[in-house]
PDB file of C-alpha atoms in Angstrom:
ATOM      1  CA  MET A 172     -39.756  28.886  30.478  1.00 73.00           C
ATOM      2  CA  THR A 173     -38.396  28.294  26.845  1.00 75.00           C
ATOM      3  CA  MET A 174     -38.974  30.392  23.846  1.00 76.00           C
ATOM      4  CA  GLU A 175     -41.401  27.930  22.769  1.00 81.00           C
ATOM      5  CA  GLN A 176     -43.274  27.849  25.854  1.00 81.00           C
ATOM      6  CA  ALA A 177     -43.377  31.631  26.204  1.00 77.00           C
ATOM      7  CA  ASN A 178     -45.012  31.647  22.667  1.00 78.00           C
ATOM      8  CA  GLU A 179     -47.676  29.182  23.540  1.00 82.00           C
ATOM      9  CA  ALA A 180     -48.451  30.175  26.935  1.00 80.00           C
ATOM     10  CA  TYR A 181     -48.560  33.823  26.663  1.00 79.00           C
ATOM     11  CA  GLY A 182     -48.862  34.337  22.738  1.00 83.00           C
ATOM     12  CA  ILE A 183     -45.504  36.239  22.695  1.00 82.00           C
ATOM     13  CA  PRO A 184     -44.597  36.303  18.949  1.00 83.00           C
ATOM     14  CA  PRO A 185     -41.237  34.649  18.066  1.00 82.00           C
ATOM     15  CA  ALA A 186     -40.087  38.080  16.445  1.00 83.00           C
ATOM     16  CA  ILE A 187     -40.528  39.653  20.012  1.00 83.00           C
ATOM     17  CA  LEU A 188     -38.572  36.846  21.634  1.00 81.00           C
ATOM     18  CA  ARG A 189     -35.837  37.389  19.107  1.00 81.00           C
ATOM     19  CA  GLU A 190     -35.993  40.999  19.518  1.00 82.00           C
ATOM     20  CA  TYR A 191     -35.670  40.582  23.276  1.00 81.00           C
ATOM     21  CA  GLU A 192     -32.582  38.330  23.060  1.00 80.00           C
ATOM     22  CA  ARG A 193     -31.008  40.568  20.547  1.00 79.00           C
ATOM     23  CA  LEU A 194     -31.344  43.590  22.746  1.00 78.00           C
ATOM     24  CA  ALA A 195     -29.733  41.475  25.709  1.00 62.00           C
ATOM     25  CA  ALA A 196     -32.608  42.720  27.702  1.00 50.00           C
ATOM     26  CA  CYS A 197     -32.890  39.384  29.555  1.00 52.00           C
ATOM     27  CA  LYS A 198     -30.676  37.857  32.012  1.00 51.00           C
ATOM     28  CA  ALA A 199     -32.148  34.375  31.520  1.00 45.00           C
ATOM     29  CA  GLN A 200     -29.652  31.305  32.033  1.00 44.00           C
ATOM     30  CA  ARG A 201     -29.015  28.883  29.265  1.00 42.00           C
ATOM     31  CA  ARG A 202     -30.090  25.410  30.037  1.00 45.00           C
ATOM     32  CA  GLY A 203     -28.370  22.848  27.454  1.00 44.00           C
ATOM     33  CA  MET A 204     -27.146  24.255  24.104  1.00 37.00           C
ATOM     34  CA  ALA A 205     -29.992  26.110  22.674  1.00 49.00           C
ATOM     35  CA  ALA A 206     -32.937  26.469  25.101  1.00 52.00           C
ATOM     36  CA  GLN A 207     -33.348  29.991  26.470  1.00 68.00           C
ATOM     37  CA  GLU A 208     -35.148  30.061  29.784  1.00 77.00           C
ATOM     38  CA  TYR A 209     -37.248  33.116  30.661  1.00 80.00           C
ATOM     39  CA  ASP A 210     -38.462  34.051  34.095  1.00 83.00           C
ATOM     40  CA  GLU A 211     -41.308  36.079  35.223  1.00 87.00           C
ATOM     41  CA  ARG A 212     -39.424  39.471  34.866  1.00 87.00           C
ATOM     42  CA  ASP A 213     -38.416  38.515  31.342  1.00 86.00           C
ATOM     43  CA  LEU A 214     -42.106  37.815  30.437  1.00 86.00           C
ATOM     44  CA  GLU A 215     -43.134  41.166  31.838  1.00 90.00           C
ATOM     45  CA  ARG A 216     -40.488  43.005  29.654  1.00 90.00           C
ATOM     46  CA  MET A 217     -41.626  41.190  26.595  1.00 89.00           C
ATOM     47  CA  SER A 218     -45.158  42.087  27.429  1.00 91.00           C
ATOM     48  CA  LEU A 219     -44.034  45.662  27.549  1.00 94.00           C
ATOM     49  CA  MET A 220     -42.262  45.450  24.373  1.00 92.00           C
ATOM     50  CA  MET A 221     -45.336  44.172  22.842  1.00 92.00           C
ATOM     51  CA  THR A 222     -47.366  46.857  24.138  1.00 95.00           C
ATOM     52  CA  LEU A 223     -44.894  49.459  22.719  1.00 96.00           C
ATOM     53  CA  HIS A 224     -45.027  47.984  19.316  1.00 94.00           C
ATOM     54  CA  ASP A 225     -48.840  47.894  19.559  1.00 94.00           C
ATOM     55  CA  ILE A 226     -48.954  51.440  20.460  1.00 96.00           C
ATOM     56  CA  GLY A 227     -46.925  52.527  17.458  1.00 95.00           C
ATOM     57  CA  PHE A 228     -43.250  52.584  18.657  1.00 96.00           C
ATOM     58  CA  THR A 229     -40.677  51.722  15.878  1.00 95.00           C
ATOM     59  CA  ALA A 230     -38.310  48.832  16.631  1.00 91.00           C
ATOM     60  CA  GLY A 231     -35.494  51.633  17.248  1.00 93.00           C
ATOM     61  CA  GLN A 232     -37.999  53.279  19.787  1.00 96.00           C
ATOM     62  CA  VAL A 233     -38.650  50.084  21.509  1.00 95.00           C
ATOM     63  CA  GLU A 234     -34.863  49.383  21.813  1.00 92.00           C
ATOM     64  CA  THR A 235     -34.290  52.958  23.305  1.00 95.00           C
ATOM     65  CA  TYR A 236     -37.168  52.659  25.706  1.00 96.00           C
ATOM     66  CA  MET A 237     -35.976  49.130  26.762  1.00 93.00           C
ATOM     67  CA  ARG A 238     -32.416  50.358  27.167  1.00 92.00           C
ATOM     68  CA  LEU A 239     -33.646  53.262  29.310  1.00 95.00           C
ATOM     69  CA  LEU A 240     -35.781  50.971  31.486  1.00 94.00           C
ATOM     70  CA  LEU A 241     -32.889  48.734  32.189  1.00 90.00           C
ATOM     71  CA  GLN A 242     -30.685  51.727  33.352  1.00 92.00           C
ATOM     72  CA  GLY A 243     -33.068  52.140  36.178  1.00 92.00           C
ATOM     73  CA  ASP A 244     -35.742  54.771  37.651  1.00 95.00           C
ATOM     74  CA  ASP A 245     -33.199  57.632  36.726  1.00 96.00           C
ATOM     75  CA  THR A 246     -34.600  57.319  33.141  1.00 97.00           C
ATOM     76  CA  ALA A 247     -38.175  57.713  34.112  1.00 97.00           C
ATOM     77  CA  HIS A 248     -38.373  61.189  32.779  1.00 98.00           C
ATOM     78  CA  GLU A 249     -36.892  60.300  29.325  1.00 98.00           C
ATOM     79  CA  ARG A 250     -39.296  57.234  29.222  1.00 98.00           C
ATOM     80  CA  LEU A 251     -42.341  59.405  30.012  1.00 98.00           C
ATOM     81  CA  ARG A 252     -41.283  61.828  27.353  1.00 98.00           C
ATOM     82  CA  MET A 253     -41.144  59.158  24.689  1.00 98.00           C
ATOM     83  CA  LEU A 254     -44.731  57.934  25.818  1.00 98.00           C
ATOM     84  CA  ASN A 255     -45.948  61.617  25.647  1.00 98.00           C
ATOM     85  CA  ASP A 256     -44.523  62.094  22.175  1.00 98.00           C
ATOM     86  CA  ARG A 257     -46.242  58.861  20.972  1.00 98.00           C
ATOM     87  CA  ARG A 258     -49.557  60.056  22.442  1.00 98.00           C
ATOM     88  CA  ARG A 259     -49.276  63.353  20.856  1.00 98.00           C
ATOM     89  CA  CYS A 260     -48.586  61.538  17.517  1.00 97.00           C
ATOM     90  CA  THR A 261     -51.590  59.161  18.064  1.00 97.00           C
ATOM     91  CA  LEU A 262     -53.822  62.122  18.769  1.00 97.00           C
ATOM     92  CA  GLU A 263     -52.777  63.890  15.479  1.00 98.00           C
ATOM     93  CA  GLU A 264     -53.479  60.674  13.704  1.00 97.00           C
ATOM     94  CA  ILE A 265     -56.853  60.474  15.208  1.00 97.00           C
ATOM     95  CA  HIS A 266     -57.666  64.121  14.377  1.00 98.00           C
ATOM     96  CA  LEU A 267     -56.442  63.383  10.740  1.00 98.00           C
ATOM     97  CA  ARG A 268     -58.827  60.457  10.548  1.00 98.00           C
ATOM     98  CA  GLU A 269     -61.686  62.532  11.967  1.00 98.00           C
ATOM     99  CA  ARG A 270     -61.172  65.120   9.270  1.00 98.00           C
ATOM    100  CA  GLN A 271     -61.027  62.292   6.633  1.00 98.00           C
ATOM    101  CA  MET A 272     -64.319  60.910   7.934  1.00 98.00           C
ATOM    102  CA  ASP A 273     -66.040  64.476   7.854  1.00 97.00           C
ATOM    103  CA  ARG A 274     -64.883  64.528   4.210  1.00 98.00           C
ATOM    104  CA  LEU A 275     -66.085  61.133   3.316  1.00 97.00           C
ATOM    105  CA  ASP A 276     -69.373  61.694   4.921  1.00 97.00           C
ATOM    106  CA  TYR A 277     -69.792  65.076   3.045  1.00 97.00           C
ATOM    107  CA  LEU A 278     -69.268  63.106  -0.175  1.00 97.00           C
ATOM    108  CA  ARG A 279     -71.400  60.499   0.732  1.00 96.00           C
ATOM    109  CA  HIS A 280     -74.211  63.120   1.598  1.00 95.00           C
ATOM    110  CA  GLU A 281     -73.738  65.040  -1.615  1.00 94.00           C
ATOM    111  CA  MET A 282     -74.144  61.680  -3.629  1.00 94.00           C
ATOM    112  CA  ARG A 283     -77.285  60.861  -1.781  1.00 93.00           C
ATOM    113  CA  LYS A 284     -78.737  64.286  -2.529  1.00 90.00           C
ATOM    114  CA  THR A 285     -77.958  63.857  -6.264  1.00 89.00           C
ATOM    115  CA  GLU A 286     -79.627  60.466  -6.200  1.00 87.00           C
ATOM    116  CA  ASN A 287     -82.713  61.719  -4.572  1.00 85.00           C
ATOM    117  CA  LYS A 288     -82.986  64.471  -6.790  1.00 82.00           C
ATOM    118  CA  HIS A 289     -82.663  62.086  -9.842  1.00 83.00           C
ATOM    119  CA  ARG A 290     -85.494  59.873  -8.431  1.00 83.00           C
ATOM    120  CA  GLN A 291     -87.868  62.770  -8.062  1.00 83.00           C
ATOM    121  CA  GLU A 292     -87.399  63.869 -11.490  1.00 75.00           C
TER     122      GLU A 292
END
């Protein structure tokens, strides 16, 4: 499967395809001068890269994670640590947003009280 076919069939953005090639994470064979061929394993890895980006990993973190993955099962502990760190950060972001929503709701409530008070006068 070529870069264009992977993009069309699986919705893999060209940026991910280029990042995957740059990381040398694939072992695809070149057919012709410029056509990069991807197999099922390559597509699975690119899907993982998309997921890592989606959950908030930086490009550097994605690169680190993928390099660890390619080193094998001995790196599972480190990869799990990276996922746990991202989870912790995401929970902190959620809690921050919840506090912001509470403040927003308080301000809205106060404004409504003021509006109702003015209507009654």
